[in-house]
């Protein structure tokens, strides 16, 4: 049947998108490292990169547990409330992509123009650097917000299969926009959102503020008057920048700002007005007070390479989980998620005063991590070759850990 064909197409293209996205990330990463060394440009900061990737892994873990329920809900909404009988096949995919990008434009724009939505989205803009890792810097709360907007798709009549396919492709395209190695692309800039277009969006330069909200097509920005070309060097970050925060501080910073009216003794009505106001509209009683203290994340200098390797290994484990967890039961998913969260927290927490505790729990974590992937491979939950790769990498990581431990004991 046609539904079966669409389902098969979804999963074939899903895998294709994932592999293409992974390859694109690797290519951009290599180009960025080359550019950083060749041109002496500081594209990366270790602490910032760790926070970026940690946020991305948190978002993906959250979605892995709720994507199935989301699919069921979209199917139920489409069957019961679908307005139009949208075409299937490639025509349906193309139509869904155009509608998705239009919805994305307004979801993204409101995320910059309504303060409580900015509290969720601002985490993505906090980095003062701009590289492929910034594309992963997404709040777990953003999953909830964007889902509310995507409900429009099944209501319009698009099938859940087509929606999933389009959203995966749309998200991967935007991820690859976060780089400085791709210059302006001439005529393409008039049609598609490019890395140059999105660099402008991340800028805090006066001429770049509140510009270029589009996800894939630049037509919406041109149509609604929010387009700006890249004409001067971009300064990245947010206007009330507070440095590189810990993953918890980064997630909660915007929400702490929402509480400022009450903290400053204002009335409930003022707090509600502030809640729905534009982020650039600051009340007189709050001028100069929107920048609040936040815990900074800065690994000890001789631990930076180790902590970065730790995050990369966790990211690879999550990548495996994304590909092969569809057939896993909830207990197995939860176990893997706990180990990945453990790795994120171990890398992100400030251990400066508790190095003894850090090395004890870290050694235990590495042993259990290797044992976990040995068990997954033996049980057939992941391909045995992939299990061997993870065990080998864990052993190398363990050697790196032993080296760091020896240095600490000396």
PDB file of C-alpha atoms in Angstrom, residues 300 302-303 350-362 405 408:
ATOM      1  CA  UNK A 300      41.178  22.780  35.104  1.00  0.00           C
ATOM      2  CA  UNK A 302      45.433  20.062  32.461  1.00  0.00           C
ATOM      3  CA  UNK A 303      42.015  18.343  32.407  1.00  0.00           C
ATOM      4  CA  UNK A 350      33.033  22.089  38.822  1.00  0.00           C
ATOM      5  CA  UNK A 351      35.259  19.522  40.565  1.00  0.00           C
ATOM      6  CA  UNK A 352      38.080  21.914  41.511  1.00  0.00           C
ATOM      7  CA  UNK A 353      37.630  21.348  45.261  1.00  0.00           C
ATOM      8  CA  UNK A 354      36.706  17.655  45.039  1.00  0.00           C
ATOM      9  CA  UNK A 355      39.278  16.091  42.716  1.00  0.00           C
ATOM     10  CA  UNK A 356      39.551  12.946  44.853  1.00  0.00           C
ATOM     11  CA  UNK A 357      35.823  12.290  44.538  1.00  0.00           C
ATOM     12  CA  UNK A 358      35.965  13.123  40.835  1.00  0.00           C
ATOM     13  CA  UNK A 359      38.656  10.549  40.029  1.00  0.00           C
ATOM     14  CA  UNK A 360      36.966   7.836  42.126  1.00  0.00           C
ATOM     15  CA  UNK A 361      33.577   8.178  40.469  1.00  0.00           C
ATOM     16  CA  UNK A 362      35.170   8.647  37.045  1.00  0.00           C
ATOM     17  CA  UNK A 405      45.288  10.141  37.727  1.00  0.00           C
ATOM     18  CA  UNK A 408      47.267  14.130  40.069  1.00  0.00           C
TER      19      UNK A 408
END
